[in-house]
Coordinates of C-alpha atoms and ligand atoms in Angstrom, one line a residue:
M897 CA 18.1 21.1 -5.5
S898 CA 19.9 21.3 -8.5
N899 CA 18.7 23.0 -11.7
L900 CA 19.9 20.3 -14.0
S901 CA 18.1 17.9 -15.6
V902 CA 17.0 15.0 -13.9
P903 CA 18.8 11.8 -14.7
A904 CA 17.2 10.2 -17.6
A905 CA 15.4 6.9 -16.2
A906 CA 14.0 5.9 -19.5
P907 CA 13.5 2.3 -18.7
A908 CA 15.7 0.3 -21.0
R909 CA 13.3 -2.5 -19.9
S910 CA 10.9 -3.6 -22.5
E911 CA 8.6 -5.8 -19.9
W912 CA 5.1 -4.8 -19.2
W913 CA 6.0 -3.7 -15.7
A914 CA 8.4 -1.1 -16.8
D915 CA 5.6 1.5 -17.4
A916 CA 2.7 -0.3 -16.2
V917 CA -0.4 1.7 -14.7
V918 CA -1.3 -0.6 -11.9
Y919 CA -4.7 -0.4 -10.1
Q920 CA -5.0 -1.8 -6.3
I921 CA -8.0 -3.6 -5.5
Y922 CA -8.5 -3.9 -1.9
P923 CA -11.0 -6.9 -2.2
R924 CA -13.1 -6.5 1.0
S925 CA -14.0 -3.0 -0.3
F926 CA -14.0 -2.9 -4.1
A927 CA -17.4 -4.9 -5.2
D928 CA -19.7 -7.4 -3.5
G929 CA -21.0 -10.0 -6.0
N930 CA -22.8 -12.1 -3.4
G931 CA -24.8 -9.6 -1.3
D932 CA -23.1 -10.3 2.2
G933 CA -21.6 -6.8 2.6
M934 CA -18.2 -7.8 1.7
G935 CA -16.2 -7.6 -1.5
D936 CA -15.3 -10.5 -3.2
L937 CA -13.7 -12.1 -6.5
R938 CA -17.0 -12.4 -8.3
G939 CA -17.6 -8.6 -7.4
I940 CA -13.9 -8.2 -9.0
V941 CA -15.0 -9.8 -12.2
A942 CA -18.1 -8.0 -12.7
R943 CA -16.1 -4.6 -12.6
L944 CA -13.1 -5.8 -14.8
P945 CA -15.0 -4.0 -17.9
Y946 CA -14.8 -0.8 -15.8
L947 CA -11.2 -1.2 -15.0
E948 CA -10.6 -2.0 -18.8
R949 CA -12.3 1.3 -19.9
L950 CA -10.5 3.2 -17.3
G951 CA -7.1 2.0 -19.4
V952 CA -5.0 0.4 -16.7
D953 CA -2.6 -2.3 -17.2
A954 CA -2.6 -4.3 -14.5
I955 CA -4.6 -4.9 -11.3
W956 CA -2.9 -5.8 -7.6
L957 CA -5.0 -7.6 -5.3
S958 CA -4.3 -7.2 -1.6
P959 CA -4.8 -10.5 0.1
F960 CA -7.7 -12.7 -0.4
Y961 CA -6.2 -16.0 1.4
K962 CA -7.6 -18.0 4.1
S963 CA -7.2 -15.5 7.2
P964 CA -9.1 -14.8 10.1
Q965 CA -8.9 -11.1 9.1
A966 CA -7.4 -10.0 12.2
D967 CA -5.5 -7.4 9.9
G968 CA -7.7 -7.6 6.8
G969 CA -6.3 -10.5 5.5
Y970 CA -2.6 -9.4 5.8
D971 CA -2.7 -12.4 8.6
V972 CA -2.6 -15.7 6.4
A973 CA -3.7 -18.7 7.7
D974 CA -3.1 -20.5 4.4
Y975 CA -1.3 -19.4 1.3
R976 CA -2.8 -21.6 -1.0
Q977 CA -6.5 -21.2 -0.3
V978 CA -8.8 -18.5 -0.9
D979 CA -10.9 -17.2 2.1
P980 CA -14.6 -18.2 1.6
L981 CA -15.3 -14.6 2.3
F982 CA -13.8 -14.0 -1.4
G983 CA -14.8 -16.9 -2.9
S984 CA -12.8 -20.0 -4.0
L985 CA -9.8 -21.0 -6.1
A986 CA -11.9 -21.7 -9.0
D987 CA -13.5 -17.9 -8.6
F988 CA -9.7 -16.7 -8.6
D989 CA -8.8 -18.9 -11.6
A990 CA -11.9 -17.3 -13.4
M991 CA -10.9 -13.8 -12.5
L992 CA -7.3 -14.4 -13.5
Q993 CA -8.5 -15.8 -16.9
D994 CA -10.9 -12.9 -17.5
A995 CA -8.4 -10.1 -16.6
H996 CA -5.8 -11.7 -18.9
S997 CA -8.3 -11.9 -22.0
R998 CA -8.8 -8.1 -21.4
G999 CA -5.3 -7.8 -21.5
M1000 CA -4.7 -6.8 -17.9
K1001 CA -2.0 -8.5 -15.7
V1002 CA -2.6 -9.5 -12.3
I1003 CA -0.3 -9.2 -9.2
V1004 CA -1.0 -10.7 -6.0
D1005 CA 0.1 -9.9 -2.4
L1006 CA 2.7 -12.1 -0.6
V1007 CA 2.9 -11.7 3.1
P1008 CA 6.2 -13.5 3.9
N1009 CA 7.2 -11.6 7.2
H1010 CA 4.6 -13.2 9.5
T1011 CA 1.7 -15.8 9.2
S1012 CA -1.8 -15.7 11.0
D1013 CA -1.5 -17.3 14.8
E1014 CA -4.1 -19.5 13.1
H1015 CA -1.6 -20.9 10.4
V1016 CA -1.1 -24.8 11.1
W1017 CA 2.6 -24.1 11.6
F1018 CA 2.0 -21.4 14.7
Q1019 CA -0.8 -24.0 15.9
A1020 CA 1.8 -26.7 15.9
A1021 CA 4.5 -24.4 17.5
L1022 CA 2.2 -23.6 20.4
A1023 CA 1.7 -27.5 20.8
S1024 CA 5.2 -28.3 20.8
P1025 CA 8.0 -27.7 23.3
P1026 CA 10.8 -25.0 23.3
G1027 CA 13.5 -25.7 20.9
S1028 CA 11.5 -28.1 18.7
P1029 CA 11.5 -27.8 15.0
E1030 CA 7.9 -26.4 15.3
R1031 CA 8.9 -23.6 17.5
E1032 CA 12.2 -22.9 14.9
R1033 CA 9.7 -21.6 12.3
Y1034 CA 8.9 -18.6 14.5
I1035 CA 10.8 -16.4 17.1
F1036 CA 10.2 -17.8 20.2
R1037 CA 12.7 -16.8 23.3
P1038 CA 12.5 -17.1 27.0
G1039 CA 12.0 -13.8 28.8
R1040 CA 14.3 -11.5 30.9
D1041 CA 14.1 -11.8 34.6
E1042 CA 12.2 -9.2 36.3
I1043 CA 13.9 -10.3 39.6
P1044 CA 17.4 -10.9 38.3
G1045 CA 18.6 -14.5 38.7
S1046 CA 15.1 -15.7 39.7
G1047 CA 14.4 -17.2 36.4
D1048 CA 11.1 -15.7 36.3
G1049 CA 11.3 -14.5 32.7
N1050 CA 8.7 -11.9 33.3
R1051 CA 10.3 -9.3 30.9
A1052 CA 9.9 -9.4 27.2
P1053 CA 13.0 -10.6 25.5
N1054 CA 13.9 -7.3 24.2
N1055 CA 12.6 -3.7 24.1
W1056 CA 11.0 -3.6 20.4
R1057 CA 7.7 -2.3 20.0
S1058 CA 5.0 -3.6 17.4
I1059 CA 4.4 -1.2 14.4
F1060 CA 0.7 -1.4 15.4
G1061 CA 1.3 -0.2 19.0
G1062 CA 2.3 -1.9 22.2
P1063 CA 5.1 -4.4 22.8
A1064 CA 6.3 -6.5 19.9
W1065 CA 6.3 -9.7 22.0
S1066 CA 3.4 -11.9 23.7
R1067 CA 3.9 -14.4 26.1
I1068 CA 2.3 -18.2 26.0
P1069 CA 1.8 -20.7 28.5
A1070 CA 4.2 -23.5 29.1
A1071 CA 3.0 -27.3 28.7
D1072 CA 2.4 -27.1 32.6
G1073 CA 0.1 -24.0 32.3
S1074 CA 2.8 -21.8 33.9
P1075 CA 4.1 -18.5 31.8
G1076 CA 6.4 -19.9 29.1
D1077 CA 8.2 -18.2 26.3
W1078 CA 7.7 -15.2 24.2
Y1079 CA 6.9 -14.9 20.5
L1080 CA 8.2 -11.7 18.4
H1081 CA 5.2 -10.0 16.4
L1082 CA 6.1 -6.9 14.8
F1083 CA 2.5 -6.3 14.0
D1084 CA -0.5 -7.6 15.7
T1085 CA -0.4 -10.4 18.4
K1086 CA -2.0 -12.4 15.7
Q1087 CA 0.7 -11.9 13.1
P1088 CA 3.7 -14.0 14.5
D1089 CA 7.1 -13.4 12.7
L1090 CA 8.5 -16.0 10.7
N1091 CA 12.2 -17.1 11.5
W1092 CA 13.9 -16.6 8.1
E1093 CA 16.9 -18.2 9.3
N1094 CA 15.1 -21.5 8.9
P1095 CA 15.8 -23.1 5.6
E1096 CA 12.1 -24.7 5.9
V1097 CA 10.5 -21.5 5.9
Q1098 CA 12.7 -20.1 3.0
E1099 CA 11.6 -23.3 1.2
E1100 CA 8.0 -22.9 2.0
M1101 CA 7.8 -19.5 0.5
R1102 CA 9.3 -20.5 -2.6
S1103 CA 6.9 -23.1 -3.2
V1104 CA 4.1 -20.4 -2.4
L1105 CA 5.4 -18.2 -5.2
R1106 CA 5.4 -21.3 -7.6
F1107 CA 2.0 -22.1 -6.5
W1108 CA 0.7 -18.8 -7.9
L1109 CA 3.1 -18.6 -10.7
D1110 CA 1.8 -22.1 -11.9
R1111 CA -1.8 -20.8 -11.9
G1112 CA -0.7 -17.8 -14.0
V1113 CA 0.0 -14.7 -11.8
D1114 CA 2.2 -12.1 -13.5
G1115 CA 3.9 -10.7 -10.1
F1116 CA 3.7 -10.1 -6.5
R1117 CA 3.6 -7.1 -4.2
V1118 CA 5.8 -8.1 -1.4
D1119 CA 4.3 -6.9 1.8
V1120 CA 7.1 -5.4 4.5
A1121 CA 9.7 -6.4 2.1
H1122 CA 12.1 -4.6 4.6
G1123 CA 11.1 -7.0 7.2
M1124 CA 11.9 -10.8 7.6
V1125 CA 15.5 -10.5 8.8
K1126 CA 16.4 -9.4 12.1
E1127 CA 19.8 -8.4 13.6
K1128 CA 21.6 -11.5 15.2
G1129 CA 21.1 -11.6 19.0
L1130 CA 17.8 -9.3 18.6
P1131 CA 19.6 -6.5 20.4
D1132 CA 17.5 -3.8 22.1
W1133 CA 17.2 -0.6 20.2
D1134 CA 17.8 2.8 21.3
G1135 CA 15.4 4.1 18.6
V1136 CA 12.3 3.0 20.5
A1137 CA 12.0 6.2 22.3
A1138 CA 12.1 8.1 19.0
M1139 CA 9.7 5.5 17.7
V1140 CA 7.2 6.2 20.2
E1141 CA 7.5 10.0 20.7
G1142 CA 4.5 12.0 20.6
T1143 CA 1.9 9.1 19.9
A1144 CA 0.7 8.5 23.3
G1145 CA -2.9 7.6 23.6
T1146 CA -5.0 10.6 24.4
R1147 CA -8.5 9.3 23.6
P1148 CA -10.3 6.7 25.8
G1149 CA -9.3 3.3 25.2
P1150 CA -11.5 1.6 22.4
T1151 CA -12.7 -2.0 22.9
P1152 CA -12.2 -4.1 20.0
P1153 CA -15.2 -5.2 18.0
G1154 CA -16.7 -8.7 18.8
D1155 CA -13.8 -11.3 18.9
A1156 CA -11.6 -8.9 17.2
P1157 CA -8.2 -9.7 18.2
G1158 CA -5.4 -7.5 19.0
A1159 CA -5.3 -5.4 22.3
H1160 CA -5.6 -8.4 24.4
T1161 CA -2.0 -9.2 25.9
D1162 CA -0.7 -5.6 26.6
A1163 CA -3.4 -3.8 28.0
E1164 CA -1.4 -2.4 30.9
E1165 CA 1.3 -1.2 28.5
P1166 CA 1.5 2.4 27.3
H1167 CA -0.1 2.5 23.9
R1168 CA 2.1 3.9 21.0
A1169 CA 3.0 3.4 17.5
V1170 CA 5.6 4.3 15.2
S1171 CA 5.9 6.3 12.0
P1172 CA 6.3 4.3 8.6
V1173 CA 9.8 5.3 8.0
Y1174 CA 12.0 5.6 10.8
P1175 CA 16.0 5.5 11.6
P1176 CA 17.9 2.2 11.1
S1177 CA 16.6 -0.4 13.3
P1178 CA 17.5 -4.0 14.0
F1179 CA 14.4 -5.5 12.6
F1180 CA 13.9 -3.4 9.1
D1181 CA 16.2 -3.2 6.2
Q1182 CA 18.9 -5.7 7.2
D1183 CA 21.2 -6.3 4.3
G1184 CA 20.2 -10.1 4.8
V1185 CA 16.8 -9.4 3.2
H1186 CA 18.5 -8.9 -0.3
E1187 CA 19.7 -12.8 -0.3
I1188 CA 16.1 -13.5 -0.1
Y1189 CA 15.2 -11.6 -3.0
R1190 CA 18.1 -12.6 -5.1
D1191 CA 16.5 -16.4 -4.5
W1192 CA 13.3 -15.3 -5.4
H1193 CA 14.4 -13.4 -8.7
R1194 CA 15.9 -16.8 -9.5
V1195 CA 12.2 -18.5 -8.9
L1196 CA 10.5 -15.9 -11.0
A1197 CA 13.2 -16.3 -13.8
E1198 CA 11.8 -20.0 -14.1
Y1199 CA 8.8 -18.5 -15.7
G1200 CA 10.6 -16.3 -18.1
S1201 CA 11.5 -12.7 -17.8
D1202 CA 8.0 -11.2 -17.7
R1203 CA 6.8 -12.0 -13.9
M1204 CA 7.7 -9.4 -11.4
M1205 CA 8.2 -8.4 -7.7
V1206 CA 7.2 -4.9 -6.1
A1207 CA 8.7 -4.1 -2.8
E1208 CA 6.5 -2.5 0.1
A1209 CA 9.6 -1.3 1.6
W1210 CA 9.2 1.9 4.1
V1211 CA 13.1 2.7 3.8
E1212 CA 15.2 5.9 3.4
P1213 CA 17.1 7.2 1.7
A1214 CA 16.0 6.4 -2.0
E1215 CA 19.6 5.0 -2.6
R1216 CA 18.7 2.2 0.2
L1217 CA 15.3 1.6 -1.7
A1218 CA 17.3 1.2 -4.8
L1219 CA 19.2 -1.7 -3.4
Y1220 CA 15.7 -3.5 -3.6
V1221 CA 15.4 -3.1 -7.4
R1222 CA 19.0 -4.1 -8.3
P1223 CA 19.0 -6.3 -11.5
D1224 CA 18.9 -9.5 -9.7
E1225 CA 16.3 -8.5 -6.9
M1226 CA 12.9 -7.2 -7.5
Q1227 CA 11.7 -5.2 -10.4
Q1228 CA 10.0 -2.4 -8.6
A1229 CA 9.6 -0.8 -5.3
F1230 CA 6.9 1.6 -4.2
N1231 CA 8.0 5.1 -4.2
F1232 CA 6.8 6.3 -0.6
D1233 CA 9.2 9.4 -1.0
F1234 CA 6.8 10.6 -3.5
L1235 CA 3.8 10.0 -1.4
L1236 CA 5.0 11.6 1.7
A1237 CA 6.0 14.7 -0.3
G1238 CA 2.4 15.8 0.0
W1239 CA 1.3 19.0 -2.1
D1240 CA 4.4 21.1 -2.2
A1241 CA 6.4 21.8 -5.1
E1242 CA 9.9 21.5 -3.6
R1243 CA 9.2 18.6 -1.7
L1244 CA 7.8 16.8 -4.6
A1245 CA 10.7 18.1 -7.2
E1246 CA 13.3 16.8 -4.4
A1247 CA 11.4 13.5 -4.5
V1248 CA 11.1 13.2 -8.0
E1249 CA 14.7 13.9 -8.8
A1250 CA 16.1 11.6 -6.1
S1251 CA 14.0 8.8 -7.0
L1252 CA 14.6 9.1 -10.6
A1253 CA 18.5 9.3 -9.7
A1254 CA 18.2 6.1 -7.4
A1255 CA 16.5 4.2 -9.6
A1256 CA 18.6 4.9 -12.8
S1257 CA 21.7 4.1 -10.8
V1258 CA 20.4 0.3 -10.7
G1259 CA 18.5 0.6 -14.0
A1260 CA 15.1 0.1 -12.8
P1261 CA 12.0 1.9 -13.5
C1262 CA 10.5 4.2 -10.8
T1263 CA 7.0 4.0 -9.4
W1264 CA 4.7 6.7 -8.3
V1265 CA 2.1 6.1 -5.7
L1266 CA -0.2 8.8 -3.9
S1267 CA -2.5 6.5 -2.0
N1268 CA -2.8 3.0 -1.0
H1269 CA -4.8 0.9 1.6
D1270 CA -2.6 2.2 4.9
T1271 CA -2.6 6.0 3.9
V1272 CA -5.1 8.6 4.5
R1273 CA -6.5 9.4 0.9
H1274 CA -4.6 12.0 -0.9
P1275 CA -7.6 14.3 -1.8
T1276 CA -8.1 14.5 2.3
R1277 CA -4.6 14.7 3.0
F1278 CA -4.2 17.8 0.5
G1279 CA -7.2 19.5 2.0
L1280 CA -5.7 19.7 5.3
S1281 CA -4.2 23.1 6.7
D1282 CA -0.9 21.3 6.1
P1283 CA -0.7 19.5 2.7
T1284 CA 2.2 17.9 3.7
A1285 CA 0.6 16.2 6.8
F1286 CA 0.6 12.6 7.1
P1287 CA -1.7 11.8 9.6
K1288 CA -2.5 8.2 10.7
G1289 CA -6.2 8.3 10.0
I1290 CA -8.5 11.2 10.8
A1291 CA -11.4 11.1 13.4
A1292 CA -14.6 13.4 14.0
D1293 CA -12.6 15.5 16.7
D1294 CA -9.5 15.9 14.3
E1295 CA -9.2 18.9 12.0
Q1296 CA -11.6 18.1 9.1
P1297 CA -10.2 18.8 5.3
D1298 CA -11.5 21.2 2.9
A1299 CA -12.9 18.6 0.6
A1300 CA -13.1 20.8 -2.8
L1301 CA -9.6 22.3 -2.1
G1302 CA -8.2 18.7 -1.5
L1303 CA -10.2 17.3 -4.6
A1304 CA -8.5 20.1 -7.0
R1305 CA -5.1 19.4 -5.6
A1306 CA -5.5 15.8 -5.8
R1307 CA -6.4 15.8 -9.4
A1308 CA -3.5 18.0 -10.4
A1309 CA -1.2 15.7 -8.2
T1310 CA -2.5 12.8 -10.2
L1311 CA -1.7 14.5 -13.5
V1312 CA 1.7 15.0 -12.2
S1313 CA 2.2 11.3 -11.2
L1314 CA 0.9 10.2 -14.5
A1315 CA 3.2 12.1 -16.6
L1316 CA 6.5 10.8 -15.0
P1317 CA 8.3 7.8 -16.6
G1318 CA 8.0 4.2 -14.9
S1319 CA 5.1 2.8 -13.4
A1320 CA 2.3 4.3 -11.8
Y1321 CA 0.0 2.9 -8.9
L1322 CA -3.4 4.0 -8.3
Y1323 CA -5.4 3.0 -5.3
Q1324 CA -9.3 1.9 -5.9
G1325 CA -11.6 4.6 -5.7
E1326 CA -9.0 7.6 -6.3
E1327 CA -10.3 7.6 -9.8
L1328 CA -13.7 8.7 -8.2
G1329 CA -11.8 11.4 -6.3
L1330 CA -12.9 9.7 -3.1
P1331 CA -12.0 11.1 0.2
E1332 CA -11.1 9.6 3.4
H1333 CA -13.9 8.8 5.5
T1334 CA -13.0 11.1 8.4
T1335 CA -16.0 10.8 10.8
L1336 CA -16.2 7.0 11.1
P1337 CA -17.6 6.3 14.6
A1338 CA -15.2 4.5 16.7
A1339 CA -17.7 1.3 17.2
A1340 CA -17.2 0.8 13.5
R1341 CA -13.6 0.9 13.2
Q1342 CA -11.6 -2.6 12.6
D1343 CA -8.0 -1.6 12.3
P1344 CA -6.0 -3.2 14.8
T1345 CA -4.0 -0.3 15.1
F1346 CA -6.7 1.8 16.5
F1347 CA -7.2 -0.9 19.3
R1348 CA -3.3 -1.5 19.8
T1349 CA -2.7 2.2 20.2
R1350 CA -5.8 2.8 22.2
G1351 CA -7.1 5.2 19.7
A1352 CA -3.9 7.5 19.9
E1353 CA -3.9 6.3 16.1
T1354 CA -7.1 6.4 14.5
G1355 CA -6.1 3.9 11.9
R1356 CA -6.7 3.0 8.2
D1357 CA -10.3 2.2 8.1
G1358 CA -11.2 5.7 6.7
C1359 CA -9.3 4.7 3.4
R1360 CA -10.8 1.3 3.1
V1361 CA -14.5 2.0 2.8
P1362 CA -16.5 0.1 0.2
L1363 CA -16.7 1.7 -3.0
P1364 CA -19.9 3.7 -4.4
W1365 CA -20.8 2.4 -7.8
S1366 CA -24.2 3.6 -7.9
G1367 CA -25.6 6.9 -6.6
D1368 CA -29.1 5.8 -6.3
L1369 CA -28.9 2.4 -4.6
P1370 CA -28.7 1.5 -0.9
G1371 CA -24.9 1.0 0.0
Y1372 CA -24.3 3.1 -3.2
G1373 CA -24.4 -0.2 -5.3
F1374 CA -21.4 -1.8 -3.5
S1375 CA -23.2 -5.2 -3.2
D1376 CA -25.1 -7.1 -5.9
R1377 CA -28.6 -7.5 -4.4
L1378 CA -29.6 -11.0 -4.4
N1379 CA -33.4 -11.5 -4.1
G1380 CA -33.3 -7.9 -3.9
Q1381 CA -31.7 -7.9 -0.5
A1382 CA -28.0 -6.9 0.5
A1383 CA -26.3 -6.8 3.7
Q1384 CA -24.8 -3.2 4.9
P1385 CA -21.4 -2.7 3.4
W1386 CA -18.8 -3.9 6.3
L1387 CA -17.9 -0.2 6.8
P1388 CA -20.3 2.4 6.6
Q1389 CA -20.0 4.9 3.6
P1390 CA -20.1 8.8 4.1
E1391 CA -22.9 10.6 2.4
S1392 CA -20.2 12.3 0.5
F1393 CA -19.9 9.1 -1.7
G1394 CA -23.3 9.6 -3.3
P1395 CA -22.3 12.2 -5.8
L1396 CA -19.0 10.4 -6.5
A1397 CA -20.5 7.3 -7.4
A1398 CA -19.3 5.9 -10.6
D1399 CA -22.4 6.1 -12.5
R1400 CA -22.8 9.8 -11.5
Q1401 CA -19.5 10.5 -13.0
D1402 CA -19.5 8.3 -15.9
G1403 CA -19.6 10.2 -19.2
V1404 CA -19.7 13.4 -17.2
E1405 CA -17.2 15.9 -18.6
G1406 CA -14.9 17.3 -15.9
S1407 CA -15.6 14.4 -13.5
T1408 CA -12.7 12.8 -11.8
L1409 CA -13.4 9.6 -13.4
E1410 CA -13.3 11.1 -17.0
L1411 CA -10.1 13.0 -16.1
Y1412 CA -8.4 9.8 -14.9
R1413 CA -9.4 8.2 -18.5
A1414 CA -8.2 11.1 -20.4
A1415 CA -5.0 11.3 -18.3
L1416 CA -4.4 7.4 -18.8
A1417 CA -5.2 7.7 -22.7
F1418 CA -2.9 10.8 -22.8
R1419 CA 0.0 9.0 -20.9
F1420 CA -0.2 6.0 -23.4
A1421 CA -0.5 7.9 -26.6
H1422 CA 2.6 10.1 -25.5
K1423 CA 4.5 7.1 -24.1
L1424 CA 5.1 9.3 -21.0
G1425 CA 5.7 5.9 -19.0
R1426 CA 8.7 5.0 -21.3
G1427 CA 9.9 8.9 -21.6
A1428 CA 12.6 10.7 -19.6
V1429 CA 12.2 13.9 -17.4
S1430 CA 14.0 17.4 -17.5
W1431 CA 13.1 20.3 -15.8
A1432 CA 11.7 23.2 -17.7
D1433 CA 13.1 26.7 -18.0
V1434 CA 10.1 27.8 -15.9
H1435 CA 10.4 25.2 -13.3
A1436 CA 10.5 27.2 -9.9
P1437 CA 9.8 24.9 -6.9
D1438 CA 10.5 27.6 -4.5
S1439 CA 7.8 29.4 -5.9
G1440 CA 5.3 26.6 -6.0
L1441 CA 5.7 25.8 -9.7
L1442 CA 6.8 22.2 -10.9
A1443 CA 7.5 22.2 -14.6
F1444 CA 9.0 19.5 -16.4
H1445 CA 9.3 17.9 -20.0
N1446 CA 8.7 14.4 -20.9
G1447 CA 9.0 13.9 -24.7
D1448 CA 6.7 16.4 -26.5
V1449 CA 4.9 17.2 -23.3
L1450 CA 5.3 20.0 -20.9
V1451 CA 3.9 19.6 -17.5
L1452 CA 3.2 22.4 -15.2
A1453 CA 1.8 22.0 -11.6
N1454 CA 0.9 25.0 -9.7
M1455 CA 1.4 24.8 -5.8
G1456 CA 2.1 28.4 -5.3
F1457 CA 0.0 31.3 -4.5
A1458 CA -0.6 33.1 -7.8
S1459 CA -1.6 31.9 -11.3
A1460 CA 1.5 30.9 -13.7
P1461 CA 1.3 32.0 -17.4
V1462 CA 1.3 29.3 -20.1
P1463 CA 4.6 29.4 -21.8
E1464 CA 4.7 30.8 -24.9
G1465 CA 4.1 28.7 -28.2
Y1466 CA 2.1 26.0 -26.0
A1467 CA -1.5 25.1 -25.5
V1468 CA -3.1 23.3 -22.8
A1469 CA -4.0 19.7 -23.9
L1470 CA -5.3 18.3 -20.5
S1471 CA -6.0 20.2 -17.4
S1472 CA -7.0 19.0 -14.0
G1473 CA -9.7 21.8 -13.4
P1474 CA -13.3 21.3 -14.0
E1475 CA -13.6 23.4 -17.2
P1476 CA -14.9 21.9 -20.2
A1477 CA -12.2 20.8 -23.0
E1478 CA -13.1 23.5 -25.3
E1479 CA -12.0 26.3 -23.0
W1480 CA -8.4 24.6 -22.7
T1481 CA -7.0 26.0 -25.7
A1482 CA -7.9 29.6 -24.6
M1483 CA -6.0 29.1 -21.2
R1484 CA -3.1 31.5 -21.1
E1485 CA -2.7 31.0 -17.3
V1486 CA -2.6 27.9 -14.8
P1487 CA -4.5 28.6 -11.9
V1488 CA -3.3 27.7 -8.5
D1489 CA -3.7 24.0 -7.3
Y1490 CA -4.0 23.2 -11.3
A1491 CA -1.7 21.1 -13.4
V1492 CA -2.0 21.0 -17.0
Y1493 CA -0.4 19.2 -20.0
L1494 CA 0.8 21.3 -22.7
L1495 CA 1.7 20.5 -26.1
R1496 CA 3.3 22.8 -28.7
K1497 CA 0.8 24.9 -30.8
Ligands
LIG110 C1 1.6 -3.8 5.1 C2 0.6 -3.9 4.8 C3 -0.5 -3.4 5.8 C4 -0.2 -4.4 7.0 C5 1.1 -4.6 7.2 C6 1.3 -6.0 7.9 O1 2.1 -2.6 5.6 O2 0.2 -2.9 3.7 O3 -1.7 -3.4 5.5 O4 -1.1 -4.2 8.1 O5 2.0 -4.9 6.1 O6 1.1 -7.2 7.1

């Protein structure tokens, strides 16, 4: 790590997204407007004033499209319809208009790597013969022979594994009922991969972009943006062994709830899964994906310079990620290096430095993200004995976090991320300091990763628990009670949510909600999103102190083992600690697990 100033990544761009604070809504779990226990678009509308008051610039909605919900909606059956669970297109339009009238932009999720198996295209493919145009929209292949030369086709076409565990191929029956061809699904069996070499697929996704752009959306979060293009010939991959290492199932195999799809075609297989970032593979981060983004860039440009795309691409190193945000591709990419760094000054400093440098090399703004709907919430990760750990879900028989310690660190990490130049992404509920639900009963779990790995991975349900709006109401006010009645929230909430409910924190000095409000206001007032970072003299990551200047602000985050002095001439303007604001000016030391914003006296 150099001690030099990090490269100035002051976004040269004037567009709104260059420094936007974007709030991620996971629609199932944000707010329920019709009392069925499932969040929906009307629930979102009812809470827009809350988000406006929080001070975010934009909202990003995870998928709300028509879907059998085999993967929480990331299995899209119709890209142009709202699933009745969430409302209607008219509800979407009303939500968009309301958000816009409050000055908030709206980003929707685009899932181009795969459709649902219930999409009309996949249904048509199943009903059509091998080699037909219907089959060519997906990746169907004959199997390899188990008995060489027999033509039995009993082995999958290659050795790829699903990101959710189990094989990445499933076999379908031929027209005469005998075993037929196999199709590729990098995720669940109910998420067949599209064939991106097919011009019809390319044209369809352009048309989907235009459909939502015409309705007025401001941008797209592109799901699995490093997927889509596969290496020619679909070769076996020797990284498979590394992928599955250490993740063999140790718990008894769970049974999927109700008709939950997922684990059905591979029950006899070893149940394993992969880490979010892994070595170069023939199915991720192929150079050919960039052609798609150049194409989409042109589509967005038809609508002016204000529309944007943000890539969900788990790739390394930062220079590879920067390729996605070259001037003629996407506008942003999630900075997962920052998320993966944990509560560790050296790792964080390295992530900040490397990502600012990589983004600056292509003239793009950085993004900063600590939590999302796929990862254990950061107050929980930071409360583990190793605060850099990245578990794939936490169950009751795993190590349980120190909640108070984790929350203190999370609040401090949030001050760091909101003080960095570029765009910040917040995950719903982090402004309340919500922890992961770490004791969800197996019977309540819904994430296909839990089933496909036979419980080796606990999965992502624990970060998707419905939000607590009111400490005193049943379901903590998640559901609007129609006629005094409401169904149970779709996932059970832990008791720890009660005191963290939005209404218990509103107006309460020292609460996490008020800290977020204050930090967002401070970021805006001091234009931190448009600033540039240089390491401060006292920056000493090897002893746990992260310290940087951004404009007139000095940021100190103490991840070490002893208090750090407040440098001469400075006073605390905002602290992540619980002390009342009037005590800040007298603070001469930054305690361990605190972050502060300092201004010259
Ligand atoms: C992305 C989404 C995740 C989903 C997967 C498959 O990683 O964030 O929730 O399961 O893609 O679409």
